[in-house]
Tab-separated table of C-alpha atoms and ligand atoms in Angstrom:
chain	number	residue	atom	x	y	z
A	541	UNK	CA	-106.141	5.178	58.865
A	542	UNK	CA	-108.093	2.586	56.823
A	543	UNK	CA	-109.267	5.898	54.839
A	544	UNK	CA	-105.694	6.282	53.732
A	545	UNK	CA	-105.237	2.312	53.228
A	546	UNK	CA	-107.756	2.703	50.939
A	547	UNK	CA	-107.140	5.873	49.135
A	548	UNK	CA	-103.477	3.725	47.930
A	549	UNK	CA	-105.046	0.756	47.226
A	550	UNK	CA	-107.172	2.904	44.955
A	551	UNK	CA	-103.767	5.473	43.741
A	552	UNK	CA	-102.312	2.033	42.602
A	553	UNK	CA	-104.745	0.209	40.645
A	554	UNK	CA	-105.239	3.885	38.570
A	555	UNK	CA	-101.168	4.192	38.154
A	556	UNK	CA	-100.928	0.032	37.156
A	557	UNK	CA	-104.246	0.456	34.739
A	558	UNK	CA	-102.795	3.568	32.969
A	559	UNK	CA	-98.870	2.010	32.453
A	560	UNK	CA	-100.904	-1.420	31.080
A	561	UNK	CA	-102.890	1.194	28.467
A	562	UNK	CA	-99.661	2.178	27.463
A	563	UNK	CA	-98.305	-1.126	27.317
A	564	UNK	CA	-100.560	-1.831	24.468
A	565	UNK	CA	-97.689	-2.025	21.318
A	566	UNK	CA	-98.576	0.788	18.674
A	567	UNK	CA	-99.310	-1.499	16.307
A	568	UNK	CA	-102.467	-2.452	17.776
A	569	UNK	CA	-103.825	0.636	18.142
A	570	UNK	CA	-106.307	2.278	15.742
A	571	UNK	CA	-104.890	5.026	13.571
A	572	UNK	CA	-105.520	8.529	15.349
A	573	UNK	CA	-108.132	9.455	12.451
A	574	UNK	CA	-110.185	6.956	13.990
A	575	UNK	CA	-108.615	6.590	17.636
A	576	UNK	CA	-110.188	9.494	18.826
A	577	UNK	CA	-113.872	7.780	18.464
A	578	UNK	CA	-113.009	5.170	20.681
A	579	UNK	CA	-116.154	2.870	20.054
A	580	UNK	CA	-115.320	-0.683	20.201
A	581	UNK	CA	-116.211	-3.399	17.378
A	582	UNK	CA	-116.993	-6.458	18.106
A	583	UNK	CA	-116.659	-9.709	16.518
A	584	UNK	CA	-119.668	-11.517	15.639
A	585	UNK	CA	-119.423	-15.089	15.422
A	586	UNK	CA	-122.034	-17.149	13.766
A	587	UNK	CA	-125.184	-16.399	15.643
A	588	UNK	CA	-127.750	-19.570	16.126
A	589	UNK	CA	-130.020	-20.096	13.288
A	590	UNK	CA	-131.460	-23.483	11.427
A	591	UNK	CA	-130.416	-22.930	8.238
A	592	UNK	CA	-134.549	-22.696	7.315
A	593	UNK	CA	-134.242	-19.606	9.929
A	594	UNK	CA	-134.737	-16.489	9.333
A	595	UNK	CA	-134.381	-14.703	6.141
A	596	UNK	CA	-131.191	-12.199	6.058
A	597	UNK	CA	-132.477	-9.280	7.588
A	598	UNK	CA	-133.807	-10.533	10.425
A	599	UNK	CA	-131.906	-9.686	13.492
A	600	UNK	CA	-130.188	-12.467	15.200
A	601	UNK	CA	-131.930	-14.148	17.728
A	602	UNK	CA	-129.039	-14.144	20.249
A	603	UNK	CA	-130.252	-12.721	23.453
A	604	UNK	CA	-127.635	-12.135	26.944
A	605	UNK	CA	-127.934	-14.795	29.315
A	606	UNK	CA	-130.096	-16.961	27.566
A	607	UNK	CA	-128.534	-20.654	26.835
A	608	UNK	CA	-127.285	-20.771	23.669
A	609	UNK	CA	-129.549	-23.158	21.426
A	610	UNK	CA	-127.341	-25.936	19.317
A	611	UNK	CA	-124.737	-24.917	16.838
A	612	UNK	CA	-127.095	-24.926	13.622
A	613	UNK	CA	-126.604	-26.549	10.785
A	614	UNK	CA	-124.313	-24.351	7.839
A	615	UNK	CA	-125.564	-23.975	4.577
A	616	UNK	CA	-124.035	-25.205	1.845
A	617	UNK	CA	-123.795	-22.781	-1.051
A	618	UNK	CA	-124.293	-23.308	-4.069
A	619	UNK	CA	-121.272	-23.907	-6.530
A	620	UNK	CA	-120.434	-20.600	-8.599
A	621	UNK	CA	-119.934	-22.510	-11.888
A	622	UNK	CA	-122.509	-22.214	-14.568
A	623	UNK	CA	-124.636	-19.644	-12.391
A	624	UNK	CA	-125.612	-17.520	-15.029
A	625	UNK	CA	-126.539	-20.587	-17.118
A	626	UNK	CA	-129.035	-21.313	-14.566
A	627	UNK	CA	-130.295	-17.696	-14.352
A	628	UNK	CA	-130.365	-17.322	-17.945
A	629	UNK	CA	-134.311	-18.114	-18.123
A	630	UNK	CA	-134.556	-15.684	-15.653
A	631	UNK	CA	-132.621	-12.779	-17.535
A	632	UNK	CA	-134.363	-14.371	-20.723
A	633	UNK	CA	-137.909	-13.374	-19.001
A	634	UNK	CA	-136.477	-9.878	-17.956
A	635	UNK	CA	-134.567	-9.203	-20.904
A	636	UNK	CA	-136.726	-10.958	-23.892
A	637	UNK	CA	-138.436	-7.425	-25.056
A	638	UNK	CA	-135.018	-6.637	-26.181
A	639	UNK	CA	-133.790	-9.671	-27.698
A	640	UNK	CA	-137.221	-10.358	-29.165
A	641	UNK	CA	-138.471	-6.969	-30.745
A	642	UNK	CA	-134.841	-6.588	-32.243
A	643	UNK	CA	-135.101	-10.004	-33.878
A	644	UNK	CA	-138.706	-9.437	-35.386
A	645	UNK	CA	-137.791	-6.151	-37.005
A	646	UNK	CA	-134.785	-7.446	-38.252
A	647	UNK	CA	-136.342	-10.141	-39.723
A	648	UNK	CA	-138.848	-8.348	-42.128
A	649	UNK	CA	-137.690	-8.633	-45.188
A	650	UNK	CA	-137.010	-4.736	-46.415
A	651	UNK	CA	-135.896	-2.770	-43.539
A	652	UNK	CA	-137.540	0.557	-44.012
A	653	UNK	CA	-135.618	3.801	-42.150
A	654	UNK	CA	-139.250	2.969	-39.655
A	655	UNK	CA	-137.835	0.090	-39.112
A	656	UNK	CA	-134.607	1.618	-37.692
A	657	UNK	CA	-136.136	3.955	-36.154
A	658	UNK	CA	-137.595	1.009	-34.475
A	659	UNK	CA	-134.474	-0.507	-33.359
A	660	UNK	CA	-132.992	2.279	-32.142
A	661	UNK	CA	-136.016	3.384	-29.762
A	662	UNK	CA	-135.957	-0.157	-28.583
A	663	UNK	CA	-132.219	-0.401	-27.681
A	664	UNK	CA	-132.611	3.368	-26.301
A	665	UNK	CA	-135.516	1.903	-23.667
A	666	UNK	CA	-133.535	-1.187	-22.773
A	667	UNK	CA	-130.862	1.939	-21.588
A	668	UNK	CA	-128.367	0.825	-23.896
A	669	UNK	CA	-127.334	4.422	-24.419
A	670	UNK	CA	-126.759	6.512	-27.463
A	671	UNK	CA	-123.534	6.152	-28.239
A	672	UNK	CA	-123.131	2.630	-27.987
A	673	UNK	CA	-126.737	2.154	-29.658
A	674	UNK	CA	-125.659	4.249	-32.836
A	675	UNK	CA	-122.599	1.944	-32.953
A	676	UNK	CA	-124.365	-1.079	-33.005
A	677	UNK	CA	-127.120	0.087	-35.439
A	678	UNK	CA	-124.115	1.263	-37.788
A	679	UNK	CA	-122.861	-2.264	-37.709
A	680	UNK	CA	-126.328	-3.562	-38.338
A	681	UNK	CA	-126.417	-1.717	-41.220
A	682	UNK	CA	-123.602	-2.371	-43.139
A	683	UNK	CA	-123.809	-6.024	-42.244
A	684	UNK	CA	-127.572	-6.547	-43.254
A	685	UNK	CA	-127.052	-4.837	-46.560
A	686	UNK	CA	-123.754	-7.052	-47.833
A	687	UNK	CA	-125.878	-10.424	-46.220
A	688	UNK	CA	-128.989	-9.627	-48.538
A	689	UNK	CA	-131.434	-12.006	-47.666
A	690	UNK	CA	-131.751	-13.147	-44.728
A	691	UNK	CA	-132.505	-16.027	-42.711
A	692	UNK	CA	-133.556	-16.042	-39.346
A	693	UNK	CA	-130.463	-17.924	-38.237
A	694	UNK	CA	-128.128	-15.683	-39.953
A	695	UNK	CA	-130.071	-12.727	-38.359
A	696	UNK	CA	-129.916	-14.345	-34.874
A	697	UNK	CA	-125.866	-15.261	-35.433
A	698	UNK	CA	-125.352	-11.193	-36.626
A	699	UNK	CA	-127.461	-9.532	-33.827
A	700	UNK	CA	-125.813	-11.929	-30.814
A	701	UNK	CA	-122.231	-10.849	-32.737
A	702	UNK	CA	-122.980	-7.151	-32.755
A	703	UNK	CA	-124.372	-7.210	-29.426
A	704	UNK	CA	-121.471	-8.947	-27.790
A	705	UNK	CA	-119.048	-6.573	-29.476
A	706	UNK	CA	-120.856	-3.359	-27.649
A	707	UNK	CA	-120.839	-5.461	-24.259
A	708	UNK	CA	-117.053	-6.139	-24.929
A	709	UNK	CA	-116.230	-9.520	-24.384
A	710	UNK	CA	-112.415	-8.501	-24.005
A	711	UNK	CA	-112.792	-6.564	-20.799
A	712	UNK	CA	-110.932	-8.151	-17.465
A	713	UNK	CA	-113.991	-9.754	-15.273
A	714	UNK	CA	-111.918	-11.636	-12.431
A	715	UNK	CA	-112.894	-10.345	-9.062
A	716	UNK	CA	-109.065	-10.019	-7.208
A	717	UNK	CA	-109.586	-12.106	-4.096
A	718	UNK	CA	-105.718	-12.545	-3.316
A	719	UNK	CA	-104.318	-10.231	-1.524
A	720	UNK	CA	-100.364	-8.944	-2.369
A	721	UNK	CA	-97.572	-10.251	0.048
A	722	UNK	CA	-97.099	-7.922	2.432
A	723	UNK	CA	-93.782	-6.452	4.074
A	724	UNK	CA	-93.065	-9.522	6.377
A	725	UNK	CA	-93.567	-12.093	3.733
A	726	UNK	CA	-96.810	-12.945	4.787
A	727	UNK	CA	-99.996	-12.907	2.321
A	728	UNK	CA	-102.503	-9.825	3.446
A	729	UNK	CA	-105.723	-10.587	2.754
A	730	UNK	CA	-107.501	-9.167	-0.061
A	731	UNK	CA	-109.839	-6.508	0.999
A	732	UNK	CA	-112.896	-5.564	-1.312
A	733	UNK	CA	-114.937	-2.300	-0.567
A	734	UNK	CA	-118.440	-2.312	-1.431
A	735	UNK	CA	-120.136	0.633	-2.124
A	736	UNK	CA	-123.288	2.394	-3.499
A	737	UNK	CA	-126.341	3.872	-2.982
A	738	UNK	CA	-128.672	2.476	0.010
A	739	UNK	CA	-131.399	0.029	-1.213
A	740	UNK	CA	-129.633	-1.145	-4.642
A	741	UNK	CA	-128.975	-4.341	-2.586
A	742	UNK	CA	-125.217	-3.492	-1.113
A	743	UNK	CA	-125.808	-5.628	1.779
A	744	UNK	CA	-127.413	-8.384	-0.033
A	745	UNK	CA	-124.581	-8.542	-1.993
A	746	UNK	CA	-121.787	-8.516	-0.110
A	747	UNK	CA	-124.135	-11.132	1.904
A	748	UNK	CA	-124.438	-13.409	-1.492
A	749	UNK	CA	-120.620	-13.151	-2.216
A	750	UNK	CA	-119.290	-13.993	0.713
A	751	UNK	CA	-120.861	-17.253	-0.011
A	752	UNK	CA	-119.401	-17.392	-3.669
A	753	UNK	CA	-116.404	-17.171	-1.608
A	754	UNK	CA	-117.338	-19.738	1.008
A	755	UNK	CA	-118.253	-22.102	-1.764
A	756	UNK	CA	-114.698	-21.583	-3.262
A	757	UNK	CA	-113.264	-22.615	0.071
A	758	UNK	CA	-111.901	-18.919	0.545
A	759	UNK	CA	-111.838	-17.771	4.096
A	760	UNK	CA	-113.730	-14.603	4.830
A	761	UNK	CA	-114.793	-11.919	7.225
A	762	UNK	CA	-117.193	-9.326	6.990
A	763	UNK	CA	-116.742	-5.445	8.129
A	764	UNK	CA	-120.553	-3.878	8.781
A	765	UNK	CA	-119.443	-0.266	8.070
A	766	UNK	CA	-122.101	0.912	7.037
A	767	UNK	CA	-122.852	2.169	10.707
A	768	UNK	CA	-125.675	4.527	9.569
A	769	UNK	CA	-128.881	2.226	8.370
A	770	UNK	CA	-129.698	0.888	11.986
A	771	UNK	CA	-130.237	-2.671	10.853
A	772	UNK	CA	-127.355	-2.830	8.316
A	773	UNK	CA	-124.996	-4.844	10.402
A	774	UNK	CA	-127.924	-7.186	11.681
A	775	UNK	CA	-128.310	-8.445	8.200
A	776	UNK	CA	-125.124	-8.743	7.550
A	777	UNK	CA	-124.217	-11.024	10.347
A	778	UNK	CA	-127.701	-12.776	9.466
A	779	UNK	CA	-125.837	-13.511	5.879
A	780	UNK	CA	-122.385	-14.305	7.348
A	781	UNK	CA	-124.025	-16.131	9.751
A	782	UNK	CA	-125.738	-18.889	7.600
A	783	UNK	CA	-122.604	-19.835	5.848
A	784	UNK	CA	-120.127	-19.440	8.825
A	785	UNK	CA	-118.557	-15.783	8.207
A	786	UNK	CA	-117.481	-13.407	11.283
A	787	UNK	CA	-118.442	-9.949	10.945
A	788	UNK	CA	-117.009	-7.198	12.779
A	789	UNK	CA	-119.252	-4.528	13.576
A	790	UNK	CA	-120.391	-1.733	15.684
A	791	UNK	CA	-122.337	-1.981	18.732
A	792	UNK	CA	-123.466	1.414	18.174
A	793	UNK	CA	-125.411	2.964	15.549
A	794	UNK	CA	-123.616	5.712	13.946
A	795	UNK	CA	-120.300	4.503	14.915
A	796	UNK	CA	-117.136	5.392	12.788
A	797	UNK	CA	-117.298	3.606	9.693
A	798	UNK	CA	-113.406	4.232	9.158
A	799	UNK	CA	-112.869	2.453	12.864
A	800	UNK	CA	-115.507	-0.607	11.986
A	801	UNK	CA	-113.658	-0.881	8.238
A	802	UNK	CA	-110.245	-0.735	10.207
A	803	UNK	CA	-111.044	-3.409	12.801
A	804	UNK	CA	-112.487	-6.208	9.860
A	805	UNK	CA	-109.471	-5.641	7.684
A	806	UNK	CA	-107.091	-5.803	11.135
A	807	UNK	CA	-109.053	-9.155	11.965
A	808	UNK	CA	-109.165	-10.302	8.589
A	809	UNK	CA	-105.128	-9.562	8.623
A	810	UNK	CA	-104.604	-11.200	12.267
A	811	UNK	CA	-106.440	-14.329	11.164
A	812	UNK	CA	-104.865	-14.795	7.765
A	813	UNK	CA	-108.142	-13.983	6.373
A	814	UNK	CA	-108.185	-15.018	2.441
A	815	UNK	CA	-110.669	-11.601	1.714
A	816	UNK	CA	-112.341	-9.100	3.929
A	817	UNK	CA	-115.636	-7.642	2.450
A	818	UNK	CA	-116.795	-3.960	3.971
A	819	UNK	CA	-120.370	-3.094	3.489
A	820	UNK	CA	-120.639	0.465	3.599
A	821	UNK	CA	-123.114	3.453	3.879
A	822	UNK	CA	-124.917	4.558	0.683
A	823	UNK	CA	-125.704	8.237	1.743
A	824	UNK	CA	-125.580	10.182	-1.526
A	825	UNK	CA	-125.196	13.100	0.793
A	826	UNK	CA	-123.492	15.925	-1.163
A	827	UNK	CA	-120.191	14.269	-3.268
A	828	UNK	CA	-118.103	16.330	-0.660
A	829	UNK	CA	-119.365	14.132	2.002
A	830	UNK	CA	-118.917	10.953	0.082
A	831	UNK	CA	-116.116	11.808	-0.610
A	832	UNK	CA	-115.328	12.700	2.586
A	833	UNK	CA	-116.527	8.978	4.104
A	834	UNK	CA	-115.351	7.055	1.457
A	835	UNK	CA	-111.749	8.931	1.378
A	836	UNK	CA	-111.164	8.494	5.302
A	837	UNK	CA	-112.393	4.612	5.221
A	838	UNK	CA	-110.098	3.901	2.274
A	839	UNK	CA	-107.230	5.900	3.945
A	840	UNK	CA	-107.964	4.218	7.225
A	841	UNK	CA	-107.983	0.426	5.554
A	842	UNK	CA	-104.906	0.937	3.169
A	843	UNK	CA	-103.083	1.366	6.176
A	844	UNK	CA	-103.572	-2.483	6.939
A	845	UNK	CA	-104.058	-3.538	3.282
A	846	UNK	CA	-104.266	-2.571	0.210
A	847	UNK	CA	-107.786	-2.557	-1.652
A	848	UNK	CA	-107.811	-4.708	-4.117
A	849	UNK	CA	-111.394	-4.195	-5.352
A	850	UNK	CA	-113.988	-1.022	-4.672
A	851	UNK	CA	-116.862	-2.993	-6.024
A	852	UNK	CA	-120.053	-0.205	-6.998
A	853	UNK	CA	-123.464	-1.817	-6.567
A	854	UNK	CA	-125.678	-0.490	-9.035
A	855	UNK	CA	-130.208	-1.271	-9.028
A	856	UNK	CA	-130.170	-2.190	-12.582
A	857	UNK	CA	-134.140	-0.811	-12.815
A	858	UNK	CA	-133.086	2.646	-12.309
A	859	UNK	CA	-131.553	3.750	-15.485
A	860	UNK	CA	-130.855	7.386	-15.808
A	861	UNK	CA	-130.046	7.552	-12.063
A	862	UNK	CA	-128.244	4.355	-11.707
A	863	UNK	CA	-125.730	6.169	-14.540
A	864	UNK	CA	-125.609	9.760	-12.422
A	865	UNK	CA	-124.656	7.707	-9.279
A	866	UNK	CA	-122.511	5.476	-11.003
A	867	UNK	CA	-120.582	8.939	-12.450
A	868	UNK	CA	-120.566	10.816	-8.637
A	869	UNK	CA	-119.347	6.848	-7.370
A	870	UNK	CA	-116.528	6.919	-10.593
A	871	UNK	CA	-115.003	10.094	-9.019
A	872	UNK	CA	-114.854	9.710	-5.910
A	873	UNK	CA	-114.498	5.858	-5.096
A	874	UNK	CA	-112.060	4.428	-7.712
A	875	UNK	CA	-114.127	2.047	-8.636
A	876	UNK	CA	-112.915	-1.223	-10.267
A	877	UNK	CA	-116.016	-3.143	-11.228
A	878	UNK	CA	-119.442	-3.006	-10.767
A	879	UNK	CA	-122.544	-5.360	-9.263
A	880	UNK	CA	-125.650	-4.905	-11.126
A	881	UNK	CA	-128.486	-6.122	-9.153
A	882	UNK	CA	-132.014	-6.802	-9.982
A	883	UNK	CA	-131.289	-7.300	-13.619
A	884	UNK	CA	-134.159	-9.969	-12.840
A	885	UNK	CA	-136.754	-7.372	-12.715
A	886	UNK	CA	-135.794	-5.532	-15.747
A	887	UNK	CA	-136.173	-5.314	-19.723
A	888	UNK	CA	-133.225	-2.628	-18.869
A	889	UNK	CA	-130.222	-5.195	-19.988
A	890	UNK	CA	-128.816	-2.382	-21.920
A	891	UNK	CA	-127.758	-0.889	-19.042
A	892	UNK	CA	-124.551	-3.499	-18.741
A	893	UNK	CA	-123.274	-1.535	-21.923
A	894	UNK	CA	-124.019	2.080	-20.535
A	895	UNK	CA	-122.483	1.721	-17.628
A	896	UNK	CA	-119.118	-0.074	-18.530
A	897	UNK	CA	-118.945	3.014	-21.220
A	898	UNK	CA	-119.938	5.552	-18.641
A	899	UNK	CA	-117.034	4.434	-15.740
A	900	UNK	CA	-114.790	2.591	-18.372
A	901	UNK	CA	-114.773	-0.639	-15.650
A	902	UNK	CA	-116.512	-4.124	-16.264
A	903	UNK	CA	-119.876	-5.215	-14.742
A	904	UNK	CA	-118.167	-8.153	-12.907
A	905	UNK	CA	-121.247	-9.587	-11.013
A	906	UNK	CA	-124.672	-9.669	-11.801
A	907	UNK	CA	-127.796	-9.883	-9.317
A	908	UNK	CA	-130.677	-11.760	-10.344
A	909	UNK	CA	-132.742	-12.428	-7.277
A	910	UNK	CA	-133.555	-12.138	-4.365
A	911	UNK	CA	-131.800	-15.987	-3.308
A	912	UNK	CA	-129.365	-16.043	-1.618
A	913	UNK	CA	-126.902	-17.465	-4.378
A	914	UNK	CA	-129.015	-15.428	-6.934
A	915	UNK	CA	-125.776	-13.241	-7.795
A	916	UNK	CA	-123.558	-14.590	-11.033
A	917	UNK	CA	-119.953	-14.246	-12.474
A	918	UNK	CA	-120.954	-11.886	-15.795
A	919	UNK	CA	-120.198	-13.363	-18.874
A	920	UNK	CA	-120.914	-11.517	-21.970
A	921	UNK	CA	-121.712	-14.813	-24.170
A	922	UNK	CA	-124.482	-16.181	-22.027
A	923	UNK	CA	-125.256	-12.712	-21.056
A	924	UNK	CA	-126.146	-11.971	-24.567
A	925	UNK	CA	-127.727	-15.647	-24.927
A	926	UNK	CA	-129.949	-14.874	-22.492
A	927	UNK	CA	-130.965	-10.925	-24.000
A	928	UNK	CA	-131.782	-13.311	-27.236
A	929	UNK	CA	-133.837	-15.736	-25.052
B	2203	GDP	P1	-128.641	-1.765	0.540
B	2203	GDP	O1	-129.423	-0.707	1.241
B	2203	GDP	O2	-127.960	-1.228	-0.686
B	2203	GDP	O3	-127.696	-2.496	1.431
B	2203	GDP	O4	-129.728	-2.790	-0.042
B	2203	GDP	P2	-130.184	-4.216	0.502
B	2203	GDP	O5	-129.078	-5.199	0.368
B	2203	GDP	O6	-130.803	-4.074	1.830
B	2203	GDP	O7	-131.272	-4.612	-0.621
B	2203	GDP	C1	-132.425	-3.858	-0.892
B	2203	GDP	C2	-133.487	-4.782	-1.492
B	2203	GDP	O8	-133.101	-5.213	-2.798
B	2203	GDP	C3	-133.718	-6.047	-0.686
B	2203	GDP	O9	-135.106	-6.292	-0.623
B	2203	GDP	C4	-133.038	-7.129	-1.512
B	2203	GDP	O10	-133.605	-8.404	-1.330
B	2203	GDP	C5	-133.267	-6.619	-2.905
B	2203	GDP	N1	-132.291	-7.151	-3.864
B	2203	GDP	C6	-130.940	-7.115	-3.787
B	2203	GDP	N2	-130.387	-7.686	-4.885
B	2203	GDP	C7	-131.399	-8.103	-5.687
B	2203	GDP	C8	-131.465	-8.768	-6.981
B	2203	GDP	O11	-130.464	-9.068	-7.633
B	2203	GDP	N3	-132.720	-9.018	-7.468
B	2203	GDP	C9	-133.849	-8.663	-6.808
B	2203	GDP	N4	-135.019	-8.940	-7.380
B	2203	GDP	N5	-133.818	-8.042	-5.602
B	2203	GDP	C10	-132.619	-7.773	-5.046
C-alpha cells in the first residue's frame, strides 16, 4: 500500500515537472540549432579581486563554499581621449625605422634611382604592400621634382601628406555601439563579434574595450564563446571582472559557441545592455569550418540582434600571414573593421595600409601593449605623427 502511495507521489511530481518545462514561453527558449546542446551558461558576476590582483588571465579566485572576501575595489579606466597621443612614443619607438630611413633618403640632395630603390625596399619591409607603396613613391616623385630643393621641413610636411593619403584619412572609424530600435520600440543592444586567429590578442581585446566602453559610461556584457581554448572564458571574466562587466559563459569546455553567443546577447537584450561583446574561437581550421562556426553563431545571435560590428583582430608582427588570415576572415566573417594589436612591437606600421586595401574596411582600433587600456581609437594624423617620430 505505501508502495503504491509512493509510486503517485512520484507519477505526479514527473507529470507537474514536465507541464512546468512546457510552460516555459517560446521566447525564452534557445533556437533549436542550439537547443539540442542543452549546456547551460552561466552568468558571471564580478568575481573578488583587489584591483592590484591578478593579471587577466588568471583564473578567478572564487572557490564553492568558501566566504566570499569583500567586494573589491573597481578600476577606473582610463579616459579614451587622446590615447594614441599618449602611445605615440610608443608607436614612434616601433615605427621610427620607417619614418626615419624615409626621411634621410629623402633628404639627400639628388635622389639617385638607388635612392628609390631605397625607399621602396623600406616601405616594402614596413609591409606597406606593393600597390599602395608604388602609389606613394609615384607621388613622391612628381612632388620632389616640381619642389626642387628641399628643406627638411618641406620634406617632413610632403612625406606625412603622402603617407596620410595611402592610410586614407577619409575612411569611417566610429566603432557602432548603439544598437537599432527593435520591433517593440525598445533599443537592442549593440552586439559586436570579435573574431580572429587564437593568440593575436582577441581576448585581450575585447577585455581592453569593454573598458573603453566602461569609461564611456556604456553598459556592457561579455559572451566567452570562444568555448574551445580551456582558459578563454577565465580571462575574460578576469577582464570584465576588474571594471565591473558580467560575462556569460560556459561551464564546460567545448560547449556550443552559438548557445554561449546566444545567451550574452539574450542577457545583454533582457538587461537593456548598451553593447554585448562575444569573444570567439580563432581555429583557422579549414575555411569550411570557420565558416561553418562563424555562420551558425552569427545566425544564432541575429536572431536576438542584429550585429552591428564583426570586429577582426589582427597580430600586427605577422605580416604576410596576418594579410592571408585577414583575406580567409574577409570571406567568411563580414568583417567591418579591424583591431591591430601589437603594433608596439613592430617596425611593421605599413601593415595599417595593406590591410585596409586588402579587406577594403578601416583599422578602427589599434593595440599597443600589453596594459590594460593599451588599445587606441586609430587616427590616421597622429598615426602618421607617430611613423615620423
Ligand atoms: P587570443 O588567443 O587571440 O584571445 O589572444 P590573447 O588575448 O590571449 O593574447 C595573446 C597575447 O598577446 C597575450 O600575451 C597578450 O597580452 C598579448 N597582446 C595582446 N594585445 C597586445 C598588444 O597590443 N601589444 C602587445 N605587446 N601584446 C599584446
Amino acid at each position: 500500500m505505501t508502495d503504491l502511495l509512493w509510486l503517485w507521489i512520484l507519477l505526479g511530481v514527473v507529470v507537474v515537472g514536465g507541464g512546468a518545462a512546457l510552460l516555459v514561453p517560446r521566447s525564452h527558449r534557445r533556437p533549436p540549432e542550439v537547443e539540442a546542446h542543452d549546456e547551460s551558461t552561466t552568468i558571471a558576476p564580478a568575481p573578488a579581486e583587489p584591483s592590484a590582483g591578478p593579471a587577466p588571465g588568471a583564473p578567478p579566485a572564487a572557490e564553492p563554499g568558501v566566504a566570499a572576501p569583500e567586494a573589491p575595489a573597481l578600476e577606473t579606466p582610463e579616459p579614451v581621449a587622446g590615447r594614441l597621443v599618449r602611445l605615440r612614443d610608443r608607436l614612434a619607438r616601433s615605427g621610427s625605422p620607417l619614418g626615419a630611413r624615409l626621411l634621410s633618403v629623402l633628404s639627400r640632395d639628388h635622389l639617385t634611382e638607388d635612392d628609390w630603390d631605397e625607399l621602396e625596399e623600406t616601405l616594402l619591409l614596413a609591409d606597406i604592400g606593393a600597390g599602395p607603396a608604388e602609389e606613394l613613391l609615384d607621388a613622391l616623385r612628381t612632388r620632389v621634382r616640381v619642389l626642387g630643393v628641399r628643406d627638411p621641413k618641406s620634406v617632413r610636411d610632403l612625406l606625412r601628406e603622402e603617407l596620410l593619403k595611402v592610410v586614407d584619412p577619409s575612411l569611417d572609424r566610429a566603432l557602432a555601439t548603439t544598437g537599432p530600435v527593435g520591433d517593440d520600440g525598445t533599443r537592442l543592444p549593440a552586439v559586436v563579434l570579435v573574431v580572429g586567429v587564437n593568440g593575436t590578442g582577441k581576448t585581450t581585446t575585447v577585455g581592453k574595450l569593454a573598458r573603453v566602453l566602461v569609461a564611456e559610461d556604456r553598459s556592457v556584457v561579455l559572451g566567452a564563446a570562444d568555448t574551445f581554448r580551456a582558459a578563454a572564458a577565465d580571462q575574460l571574466q578576469t577582464w570584465g571582472a576588474r571594471v565591473g562587466v558580467e560575462t556569460v559563459r560556459s561551464d564546460r569546455d567545448g560547449a556550443d559557441p552559438a548557445a554561449v553567443a546566444f545567451d550574452a546577447v539574450r542577457r545583454g537584450r533582457t538587461d537593456g545592455t548598451d553593447v554585448v561583446l562575444v569573444d570567439t574561437a580563432g581555429r583557422l581550421q579549414n575555411k569550411a569550418g570557420l565558416m561553418d562556426e562563424l555562420g551558425k553563431i552569427t545566425r544564432v545571435i541575429t536572431r536576438e540582434a542584429p550585429l552591428s560590428e564583426v570586429l577582426l583582430v589582427l597580430d600586427a608582427t605577422t605580416g604576410q600571414n596576418g594579410l592571408n588570415q585577414a583575406r580567409v576572415f574577409g570571406e567568411v566573417a563580414g568583417v567591418t573593421g579591424i583591431v591591430l594589436t601589437k603594433l608596439d612591437g613592430t617596425a611593421r606600421g605599413g601593415i595599417v595600409v595593406a590591410v585596409q586595401r586588402e579587406l577594403g574596411v578601416p583599422v578602427k582600433l589599434v593595440g599597443l601593449g600589453e596594459g590594460p587600456d593599451d588599445l587606441a581609437p586609430f587616427d590616421p594624423e597622429q598615426f602618421v605623427d607617430g611613423l615620423l617620430g
